[in-house]
Amino acid sequence: MGEFQAELSPVRRTFAEEGTQQRYQLMDIAQGIPDVIALGRGDPDLPTPGHIIEAAKVAIGRGVDTVTDPGGLLELREAIAEKLLRENGVSADPARGIVVTTGGQEAMYLAVQALLRPGDEILVPDPRYTSYDVAIDMARARMVMVPTSFEDGFQLHAEVMESLVTPRTRCILLISPSNPTAGVLSEQSLRDVCALAIEHDLMVISDEIYEKLLYDDARHISPGSLPGMAERTVTLNGFSKTFCMTGWRLGYLAGPAGVIGEVRRLKNLLSICAPTVSQWAGVAALTGPMDFLSEYMEIYSRRRAIVLRGLDRLGFKYGVPMGAFYVFVDASSIGISAFDLSRLLLEEGHVLIFPGTGFGANWSDFLRISWVQPEEEVREAISRIERTLEGRRG
Ligand code: PLP
């Protein structure tokens, strides 16, 4: 029998893609640079708040050696339902409308598989968190990109979206605040997009993982709270960003019982349930004090100011980051591709930054810079960038 020849899977295709290859190449080079400062990563460097860690210790003492319901601990689903109602105006049924997942990443995969069938189309913002691309490809659905631009802070425009709707369109993906653009959808844009979803009978996946990380006067509105949207919105959230719990791998989906029932079935198949200890930590996170957040936001805000001042001195254009901990920068003035620029900044300046191609093929002139490093490191990285680019600006 000949060697098994599988068609290249969506995951392997993605790893073969230029943007992914470039990112891995940069990370490989970075490993050989001992004093490298990484402004590429997207996971918080700040610690998980102490009361959450204490709750996990108590849970371990009590015993966490059994699995939970595939939908998650009822205590956690109830805490999620209360949080969604209190903070987001979204009502979700803890019994049939919520599934706890192993990180937002798994939630993303499950939502896409539950909602999309082969040949379906989903409207996605360009640029975007490209893990969605693979999940959509695995569902054998088609991604239709909605262009955005830095000039208006990467807003989505319903009239542009409407021109892309076809009889196969099934779903809209919203990520606000956005990775990589840090744009926050304005209330008007959101209302217009939701009206479009209702008019064309589309579902919405709303990835709200950065909802708490907001700057200046930015405000987060959950689409699931708007009239007529509860029955067509799947809200995705997680604990990695707000509570600095990336390694705990905890997230959730909330939405209509039909979709969430399908999610629960798939969740059981993939990993049975999210880790029991992390789920108890999640209960403490959602029911405990939130005062750490204003302290953390002050830290992120100071770092953001350092980065933006540096970019202004360099004359770079960017969409003003209103959320998350990223800025998406137009680096075309330097006159080389963002990948070559990232390599230059890494090899000469010892700063690791990801080129925009990691967030969509159209973004070869853009860089995503993050600030999940201590303030002094961020400051040092910015001066290294300035020194490296001295005399190279177009
Ligand atoms: N959604 C978005 C937009 C993200 O940026 C990320 C991670 O960076 C995730 C989901 C997944 O996060 P996690 O699996 O850590 O919850």
CSV table of C-alpha atoms and ligand atoms in Angstrom, one decimal:
chain,number,residue,atom,x,y,z
A,1,MET,CA,0.0,0.0,0.0
A,2,GLY,CA,1.3,3.4,-0.9
A,3,GLU,CA,2.0,6.1,1.6
A,4,PHE,CA,-1.2,7.8,2.9
A,5,GLN,CA,-1.7,11.1,0.9
A,6,ALA,CA,-4.1,13.3,2.6
A,7,GLU,CA,-5.2,16.5,1.0
A,8,LEU,CA,-3.4,19.3,2.7
A,9,SER,CA,-5.5,20.1,5.8
A,10,PRO,CA,-6.6,23.7,6.5
A,11,VAL,CA,-4.3,23.8,9.5
A,12,ARG,CA,-1.3,22.7,7.4
A,13,ARG,CA,-2.2,25.1,4.6
A,14,THR,CA,-2.2,27.9,7.2
A,15,PHE,CA,1.2,26.9,8.5
A,16,ALA,CA,2.4,27.0,4.9
A,17,GLU,CA,1.0,30.5,4.4
A,18,GLU,CA,3.4,33.4,4.0
A,19,GLY,CA,2.2,35.4,7.0
A,20,THR,CA,2.5,32.4,9.4
A,21,GLN,CA,5.9,31.4,8.0
A,22,GLN,CA,7.2,35.0,8.4
A,23,ARG,CA,6.0,35.1,12.0
A,24,TYR,CA,7.8,31.8,12.8
A,25,GLN,CA,10.9,32.9,11.0
A,26,LEU,CA,11.0,36.1,13.2
A,27,MET,CA,10.4,34.1,16.4
A,28,ASP,CA,13.3,31.7,15.4
A,29,ILE,CA,15.7,34.7,14.9
A,30,ALA,CA,14.5,36.2,18.2
A,31,GLN,CA,15.5,33.1,20.1
A,32,GLY,CA,19.1,33.7,19.3
A,33,ILE,CA,19.0,37.3,20.6
A,34,PRO,CA,19.4,37.3,24.4
A,35,ASP,CA,18.3,40.9,25.1
A,36,VAL,CA,15.4,40.9,22.6
A,37,ILE,CA,12.3,42.8,23.7
A,38,ALA,CA,9.1,41.2,22.4
A,39,LEU,CA,6.3,43.6,21.4
A,40,GLY,CA,4.8,40.9,19.3
A,41,ARG,CA,3.0,38.8,21.9
A,42,GLY,CA,-0.7,39.2,22.7
A,43,ASP,CA,-1.0,37.7,26.2
A,44,PRO,CA,-1.0,39.9,29.3
A,45,ASP,CA,2.3,40.0,31.4
A,46,LEU,CA,0.4,41.2,34.5
A,47,PRO,CA,-0.4,38.6,37.2
A,48,THR,CA,-3.7,36.8,37.7
A,49,PRO,CA,-5.3,38.7,40.7
A,50,GLY,CA,-4.5,37.0,44.0
A,51,HIS,CA,-8.2,36.2,45.0
A,52,ILE,CA,-8.5,34.1,41.9
A,53,ILE,CA,-5.4,32.1,42.7
A,54,GLU,CA,-6.6,31.6,46.3
A,55,ALA,CA,-10.0,30.3,45.0
A,56,ALA,CA,-8.1,27.8,42.8
A,57,LYS,CA,-6.1,26.6,45.8
A,58,VAL,CA,-9.2,26.1,47.8
A,59,ALA,CA,-10.7,24.1,45.0
A,60,ILE,CA,-7.6,21.9,44.7
A,61,GLY,CA,-7.9,21.3,48.5
A,62,ARG,CA,-11.5,20.2,48.1
A,63,GLY,CA,-10.6,18.1,45.0
A,64,VAL,CA,-10.7,18.8,41.3
A,65,ASP,CA,-10.1,15.3,40.1
A,66,THR,CA,-13.4,14.8,38.4
A,67,VAL,CA,-14.8,16.3,35.2
A,68,THR,CA,-17.8,18.7,35.1
A,69,ASP,CA,-20.7,18.7,32.8
A,70,PRO,CA,-19.5,19.4,29.2
A,71,GLY,CA,-21.3,22.7,29.4
A,72,GLY,CA,-19.3,23.6,32.5
A,73,LEU,CA,-19.9,23.9,36.2
A,74,LEU,CA,-23.4,25.1,36.9
A,75,GLU,CA,-21.9,27.6,39.4
A,76,LEU,CA,-19.8,29.1,36.7
A,77,ARG,CA,-22.6,29.2,34.1
A,78,GLU,CA,-24.7,31.0,36.6
A,79,ALA,CA,-21.9,33.5,37.3
A,80,ILE,CA,-21.5,34.0,33.5
A,81,ALA,CA,-25.3,34.5,33.1
A,82,GLU,CA,-25.3,37.1,35.9
A,83,LYS,CA,-22.2,38.9,34.5
A,84,LEU,CA,-23.7,39.0,31.0
A,85,LEU,CA,-26.9,40.5,32.2
A,86,ARG,CA,-25.3,42.9,34.7
A,87,GLU,CA,-22.5,44.2,32.5
A,88,ASN,CA,-23.6,43.5,28.9
A,89,GLY,CA,-27.4,43.6,29.0
A,90,VAL,CA,-27.3,40.1,27.4
A,91,SER,CA,-29.7,37.5,28.8
A,92,ALA,CA,-28.5,33.9,28.6
A,93,ASP,CA,-29.9,30.7,30.1
A,94,PRO,CA,-27.3,29.0,32.3
A,95,ALA,CA,-28.8,25.6,31.6
A,96,ARG,CA,-29.1,25.7,27.8
A,97,GLY,CA,-27.6,28.9,26.6
A,98,ILE,CA,-24.0,28.8,27.9
A,99,VAL,CA,-21.0,26.5,27.3
A,100,VAL,CA,-17.7,26.9,29.2
A,101,THR,CA,-14.7,26.3,26.9
A,102,THR,CA,-11.0,25.7,27.1
A,103,GLY,CA,-10.1,29.2,26.3
A,104,GLY,CA,-11.6,31.7,23.9
A,105,GLN,CA,-9.6,29.9,21.2
A,106,GLU,CA,-11.8,26.7,21.6
A,107,ALA,CA,-14.9,28.9,21.8
A,108,MET,CA,-14.0,30.4,18.5
A,109,TYR,CA,-13.5,27.0,16.9
A,110,LEU,CA,-16.7,25.6,18.3
A,111,ALA,CA,-18.9,28.6,17.4
A,112,VAL,CA,-17.7,28.5,13.8
A,113,GLN,CA,-18.2,24.7,13.5
A,114,ALA,CA,-21.7,24.9,15.1
A,115,LEU,CA,-22.9,27.8,12.9
A,116,LEU,CA,-21.4,27.2,9.5
A,117,ARG,CA,-22.0,24.5,6.9
A,118,PRO,CA,-20.0,23.7,3.7
A,119,GLY,CA,-20.5,26.5,1.2
A,120,ASP,CA,-21.9,29.0,3.7
A,121,GLU,CA,-20.3,32.5,3.7
A,122,ILE,CA,-19.3,34.5,6.7
A,123,LEU,CA,-18.4,38.2,6.6
A,124,VAL,CA,-15.2,38.9,8.5
A,125,PRO,CA,-13.4,42.2,9.2
A,126,ASP,CA,-10.1,42.5,7.4
A,127,PRO,CA,-7.6,42.6,9.1
A,128,ARG,CA,-8.6,40.0,11.8
A,129,TYR,CA,-7.4,37.4,14.3
A,130,THR,CA,-6.6,34.8,11.7
A,131,SER,CA,-7.3,31.7,13.8
A,132,TYR,CA,-10.8,32.3,12.5
A,133,ASP,CA,-9.6,31.7,9.0
A,134,VAL,CA,-8.5,28.2,9.8
A,135,ALA,CA,-11.7,27.4,11.7
A,136,ILE,CA,-13.8,28.7,8.9
A,137,ASP,CA,-11.8,26.7,6.4
A,138,MET,CA,-12.2,23.6,8.5
A,139,ALA,CA,-16.0,24.0,8.4
A,140,ARG,CA,-15.5,24.2,4.5
A,141,ALA,CA,-17.3,27.6,4.6
A,142,ARG,CA,-16.1,30.7,2.8
A,143,MET,CA,-14.7,33.8,4.4
A,144,VAL,CA,-15.7,37.1,2.7
A,145,MET,CA,-13.5,39.9,3.8
A,146,VAL,CA,-15.0,43.3,4.8
A,147,PRO,CA,-12.3,46.0,4.1
A,148,THR,CA,-11.5,48.5,6.9
A,149,SER,CA,-8.9,51.3,7.1
A,150,PHE,CA,-6.9,53.1,9.8
A,151,GLU,CA,-8.3,56.5,8.7
A,152,ASP,CA,-11.6,55.9,10.6
A,153,GLY,CA,-10.2,53.6,13.3
A,154,PHE,CA,-11.0,50.4,11.4
A,155,GLN,CA,-14.8,50.9,11.6
A,156,LEU,CA,-17.1,48.4,9.8
A,157,HIS,CA,-19.6,50.0,7.4
A,158,ALA,CA,-22.9,48.3,7.0
A,159,GLU,CA,-23.3,49.6,3.4
A,160,VAL,CA,-20.0,48.0,2.5
A,161,MET,CA,-21.1,44.8,4.2
A,162,GLU,CA,-24.4,44.8,2.4
A,163,SER,CA,-22.7,44.9,-1.0
A,164,LEU,CA,-21.0,41.6,0.0
A,165,VAL,CA,-24.1,39.8,1.1
A,166,THR,CA,-25.1,36.9,-1.1
A,167,PRO,CA,-27.8,34.1,-0.8
A,168,ARG,CA,-25.0,32.0,0.8
A,169,THR,CA,-24.2,34.5,3.6
A,170,ARG,CA,-25.0,33.0,6.9
A,171,CYS,CA,-23.0,34.9,9.5
A,172,ILE,CA,-21.1,38.0,10.5
A,173,LEU,CA,-18.0,38.0,12.7
A,174,LEU,CA,-17.5,41.0,14.9
A,175,ILE,CA,-14.4,41.4,17.1
A,176,SER,CA,-14.6,44.6,19.2
A,177,PRO,CA,-12.2,45.7,20.6
A,178,SER,CA,-10.2,44.2,17.7
A,179,ASN,CA,-7.1,42.2,17.5
A,180,PRO,CA,-5.0,43.4,15.7
A,181,THR,CA,-6.4,46.9,15.1
A,182,ALA,CA,-7.5,47.8,18.6
A,183,GLY,CA,-10.4,49.6,17.0
A,184,VAL,CA,-13.7,49.7,18.9
A,185,LEU,CA,-17.0,49.6,16.9
A,186,SER,CA,-18.9,52.8,17.3
A,187,GLU,CA,-22.5,52.5,18.5
A,188,GLN,CA,-23.8,53.7,15.2
A,189,SER,CA,-21.7,51.2,13.2
A,190,LEU,CA,-22.8,48.4,15.5
A,191,ARG,CA,-26.5,49.4,15.2
A,192,ASP,CA,-26.2,49.5,11.4
A,193,VAL,CA,-24.5,46.1,11.2
A,194,CYS,CA,-27.1,44.6,13.5
A,195,ALA,CA,-29.9,46.0,11.4
A,196,LEU,CA,-28.2,44.4,8.4
A,197,ALA,CA,-28.0,41.1,10.2
A,198,ILE,CA,-31.8,41.3,11.0
A,199,GLU,CA,-32.7,42.3,7.5
A,200,HIS,CA,-30.8,39.4,5.9
A,201,ASP,CA,-31.5,36.9,8.7
A,202,LEU,CA,-27.8,36.5,9.6
A,203,MET,CA,-26.2,35.1,12.7
A,204,VAL,CA,-23.5,37.2,14.5
A,205,ILE,CA,-20.5,35.8,16.3
A,206,SER,CA,-19.4,38.6,18.7
A,207,ASP,CA,-15.9,38.1,20.0
A,208,GLU,CA,-15.8,40.3,23.1
A,209,ILE,CA,-12.6,39.0,24.7
A,210,TYR,CA,-11.1,42.5,24.9
A,211,GLU,CA,-14.3,44.2,26.2
A,212,LYS,CA,-12.8,45.5,29.4
A,213,LEU,CA,-9.6,46.9,28.0
A,214,LEU,CA,-10.8,50.3,26.8
A,215,TYR,CA,-9.0,53.7,26.6
A,216,ASP,CA,-10.2,57.3,26.7
A,217,ASP,CA,-13.9,57.5,26.1
A,218,ALA,CA,-14.3,54.1,24.3
A,219,ARG,CA,-17.4,52.2,25.2
A,220,HIS,CA,-18.2,48.5,24.6
A,221,ILE,CA,-21.7,47.5,23.5
A,222,SER,CA,-22.7,43.9,23.1
A,223,PRO,CA,-24.6,43.2,20.0
A,224,GLY,CA,-26.6,40.5,21.9
A,225,SER,CA,-28.1,43.3,24.0
A,226,LEU,CA,-29.7,45.2,21.0
A,227,PRO,CA,-33.4,44.7,20.0
A,228,GLY,CA,-33.9,41.6,17.9
A,229,MET,CA,-30.3,40.4,18.3
A,230,ALA,CA,-30.5,37.9,21.2
A,231,GLU,CA,-31.8,35.1,19.0
A,232,ARG,CA,-29.1,35.6,16.4
A,233,THR,CA,-26.0,36.4,18.5
A,234,VAL,CA,-23.4,34.0,19.8
A,235,THR,CA,-21.3,36.0,22.4
A,236,LEU,CA,-17.7,34.8,22.9
A,237,ASN,CA,-15.6,35.8,25.8
A,238,GLY,CA,-12.8,34.5,27.9
A,239,PHE,CA,-10.7,35.1,31.0
A,240,SER,CA,-7.2,35.5,29.4
A,241,LYS,CA,-7.3,39.2,28.7
A,242,THR,CA,-9.5,40.8,31.5
A,243,PHE,CA,-8.2,38.6,34.3
A,244,CYS,CA,-4.7,37.8,32.9
A,245,MET,CA,-5.5,34.1,32.9
A,246,THR,CA,-4.1,33.0,29.6
A,247,GLY,CA,-2.6,29.8,31.0
A,248,TRP,CA,-5.7,28.8,32.8
A,249,ARG,CA,-7.4,28.2,29.4
A,250,LEU,CA,-10.9,29.4,30.2
A,251,GLY,CA,-13.6,30.9,28.0
A,252,TYR,CA,-17.3,30.7,27.1
A,253,LEU,CA,-20.0,31.0,24.5
A,254,ALA,CA,-23.5,32.2,25.1
A,255,GLY,CA,-26.4,32.3,22.7
A,256,PRO,CA,-29.6,30.7,21.5
A,257,ALA,CA,-30.2,27.1,22.8
A,258,GLY,CA,-30.1,25.5,19.3
A,259,VAL,CA,-26.6,26.7,18.5
A,260,ILE,CA,-25.3,26.2,22.1
A,261,GLY,CA,-26.7,22.7,22.2
A,262,GLU,CA,-24.6,21.9,19.1
A,263,VAL,CA,-21.6,23.6,20.7
A,264,ARG,CA,-22.0,21.5,23.9
A,265,ARG,CA,-22.1,18.3,21.8
A,266,LEU,CA,-18.8,19.3,20.0
A,267,LYS,CA,-17.2,20.4,23.2
A,268,ASN,CA,-17.9,17.0,24.8
A,269,LEU,CA,-16.2,15.4,21.8
A,270,LEU,CA,-13.2,17.6,21.8
A,271,SER,CA,-12.2,17.7,25.4
A,272,ILE,CA,-15.2,16.7,27.6
A,273,CYS,CA,-15.0,19.9,29.7
A,274,ALA,CA,-12.8,22.9,30.6
A,275,PRO,CA,-10.3,22.1,33.4
A,276,THR,CA,-12.3,21.8,36.7
A,277,VAL,CA,-9.7,23.9,38.7
A,278,SER,CA,-9.8,26.7,36.1
A,279,GLN,CA,-13.6,26.7,36.2
A,280,TRP,CA,-13.6,27.3,40.0
A,281,ALA,CA,-11.1,30.1,39.5
A,282,GLY,CA,-13.5,31.5,36.9
A,283,VAL,CA,-16.3,31.6,39.4
A,284,ALA,CA,-14.0,33.6,41.7
A,285,ALA,CA,-13.0,35.9,38.8
A,286,LEU,CA,-16.6,36.8,37.9
A,287,THR,CA,-18.0,37.1,41.4
A,288,GLY,CA,-14.9,38.7,43.1
A,289,PRO,CA,-13.6,42.3,43.3
A,290,MET,CA,-12.7,44.1,40.0
A,291,ASP,CA,-10.6,46.9,41.5
A,292,PHE,CA,-7.4,45.4,40.0
A,293,LEU,CA,-8.7,46.3,36.6
A,294,SER,CA,-8.4,50.1,37.0
A,295,GLU,CA,-4.9,49.6,38.2
A,296,TYR,CA,-4.0,47.3,35.2
A,297,MET,CA,-5.6,49.8,32.8
A,298,GLU,CA,-3.5,52.6,34.2
A,299,ILE,CA,-0.4,50.5,33.5
A,300,TYR,CA,-1.6,49.7,30.0
A,301,SER,CA,-2.5,53.3,29.4
A,302,ARG,CA,1.0,54.5,30.4
A,303,ARG,CA,2.6,52.0,28.0
A,304,ARG,CA,0.2,52.9,25.2
A,305,ALA,CA,1.2,56.6,25.6
A,306,ILE,CA,4.9,55.7,25.3
A,307,VAL,CA,4.3,53.7,22.2
A,308,LEU,CA,2.1,56.3,20.5
A,309,ARG,CA,4.5,59.2,21.3
A,310,GLY,CA,7.3,57.1,19.7
A,311,LEU,CA,5.2,56.4,16.6
A,312,ASP,CA,4.3,60.1,16.4
A,313,ARG,CA,8.0,61.1,16.6
A,314,LEU,CA,8.7,58.6,13.8
A,315,GLY,CA,5.8,60.1,11.7
A,316,PHE,CA,4.0,56.8,11.4
A,317,LYS,CA,0.2,56.7,10.7
A,318,TYR,CA,-2.0,54.3,12.7
A,319,GLY,CA,-5.6,53.8,13.8
A,320,VAL,CA,-5.8,55.3,17.3
A,321,PRO,CA,-6.0,52.2,19.6
A,322,MET,CA,-9.2,52.4,21.6
A,323,GLY,CA,-9.0,49.0,23.2
A,324,ALA,CA,-6.9,45.9,23.8
A,325,PHE,CA,-3.1,46.3,24.0
A,326,TYR,CA,-2.1,46.7,20.3
A,327,VAL,CA,-1.6,49.4,17.7
A,328,PHE,CA,-1.8,48.6,14.0
A,329,VAL,CA,0.7,50.8,12.2
A,330,ASP,CA,1.0,51.8,8.6
A,331,ALA,CA,4.8,51.5,8.0
A,332,SER,CA,4.7,52.1,4.3
A,333,SER,CA,6.7,55.4,4.7
A,334,ILE,CA,9.9,53.3,5.3
A,335,GLY,CA,9.7,51.9,1.8
A,336,ILE,CA,10.3,48.3,2.6
A,337,SER,CA,7.8,45.5,3.3
A,338,ALA,CA,6.7,45.2,6.9
A,339,PHE,CA,8.3,41.8,7.1
A,340,ASP,CA,11.7,43.2,6.0
A,341,LEU,CA,11.1,46.0,8.4
A,342,SER,CA,10.3,43.6,11.3
A,343,ARG,CA,13.5,41.7,10.5
A,344,LEU,CA,15.5,44.9,10.5
A,345,LEU,CA,14.1,46.0,13.8
A,346,LEU,CA,14.8,42.5,15.2
A,347,GLU,CA,18.3,42.0,13.9
A,348,GLU,CA,19.5,45.6,14.4
A,349,GLY,CA,17.3,46.9,17.2
A,350,HIS,CA,16.6,43.6,19.0
A,351,VAL,CA,12.9,44.3,19.1
A,352,LEU,CA,10.4,41.7,18.0
A,353,ILE,CA,7.3,43.0,16.3
A,354,PHE,CA,4.9,41.1,14.0
A,355,PRO,CA,4.2,42.2,10.4
A,356,GLY,CA,0.6,42.8,9.5
A,357,THR,CA,0.6,39.7,7.2
A,358,GLY,CA,-0.1,37.6,10.2
A,359,PHE,CA,-3.6,39.2,10.3
A,360,GLY,CA,-4.4,39.0,6.6
A,361,ALA,CA,-2.5,38.9,3.3
A,362,ASN,CA,-3.5,42.5,2.5
A,363,TRP,CA,-1.5,44.0,5.3
A,364,SER,CA,2.1,43.7,4.1
A,365,ASP,CA,2.8,47.4,4.9
A,366,PHE,CA,1.5,47.2,8.5
A,367,LEU,CA,3.0,46.2,11.8
A,368,ARG,CA,1.2,45.2,15.0
A,369,ILE,CA,2.9,46.5,18.1
A,370,SER,CA,1.8,45.3,21.5
A,371,TRP,CA,2.5,46.6,25.0
A,372,VAL,CA,2.4,43.5,27.3
A,373,GLN,CA,5.9,44.1,28.7
A,374,PRO,CA,7.0,46.2,31.7
A,375,GLU,CA,7.0,50.0,31.1
A,376,GLU,CA,10.8,50.3,31.1
A,377,GLU,CA,11.0,47.5,28.5
A,378,VAL,CA,8.4,49.3,26.3
A,379,ARG,CA,10.3,52.5,26.7
A,380,GLU,CA,13.6,50.9,25.8
A,381,ALA,CA,12.1,49.1,22.8
A,382,ILE,CA,10.7,52.3,21.4
A,383,SER,CA,14.1,54.1,21.7
A,384,ARG,CA,15.7,51.1,20.0
A,385,ILE,CA,13.2,51.3,17.1
A,386,GLU,CA,13.9,55.1,16.8
A,387,ARG,CA,17.6,54.5,16.7
A,388,THR,CA,17.3,51.7,14.1
A,389,LEU,CA,15.1,53.8,11.9
A,390,GLU,CA,17.1,57.0,12.3
A,391,GLY,CA,17.6,58.4,8.7
A,392,ARG,CA,15.4,55.8,7.1
A,393,ARG,CA,12.0,57.6,7.1
A,394,GLY,CA,10.6,58.4,3.7
B,1,PLP,N1,-10.2,36.0,20.2
B,1,PLP,C1,-9.3,36.9,20.0
B,1,PLP,C2,-9.7,38.1,19.2
B,1,PLP,C3,-8.0,36.8,20.4
B,1,PLP,O1,-7.1,37.8,20.2
B,1,PLP,C4,-7.6,35.7,21.1
B,1,PLP,C5,-6.2,35.5,21.6
B,1,PLP,O2,-5.3,36.3,21.4
B,1,PLP,C6,-8.6,34.7,21.4
B,1,PLP,C7,-9.8,34.9,20.9
B,1,PLP,C8,-8.2,33.5,22.2
B,1,PLP,O3,-7.8,33.7,23.5
B,1,PLP,P1,-7.8,32.6,24.7
B,1,PLP,O4,-7.8,31.3,24.0
B,1,PLP,O5,-6.5,32.9,25.4
B,1,PLP,O6,-9.0,32.9,25.5
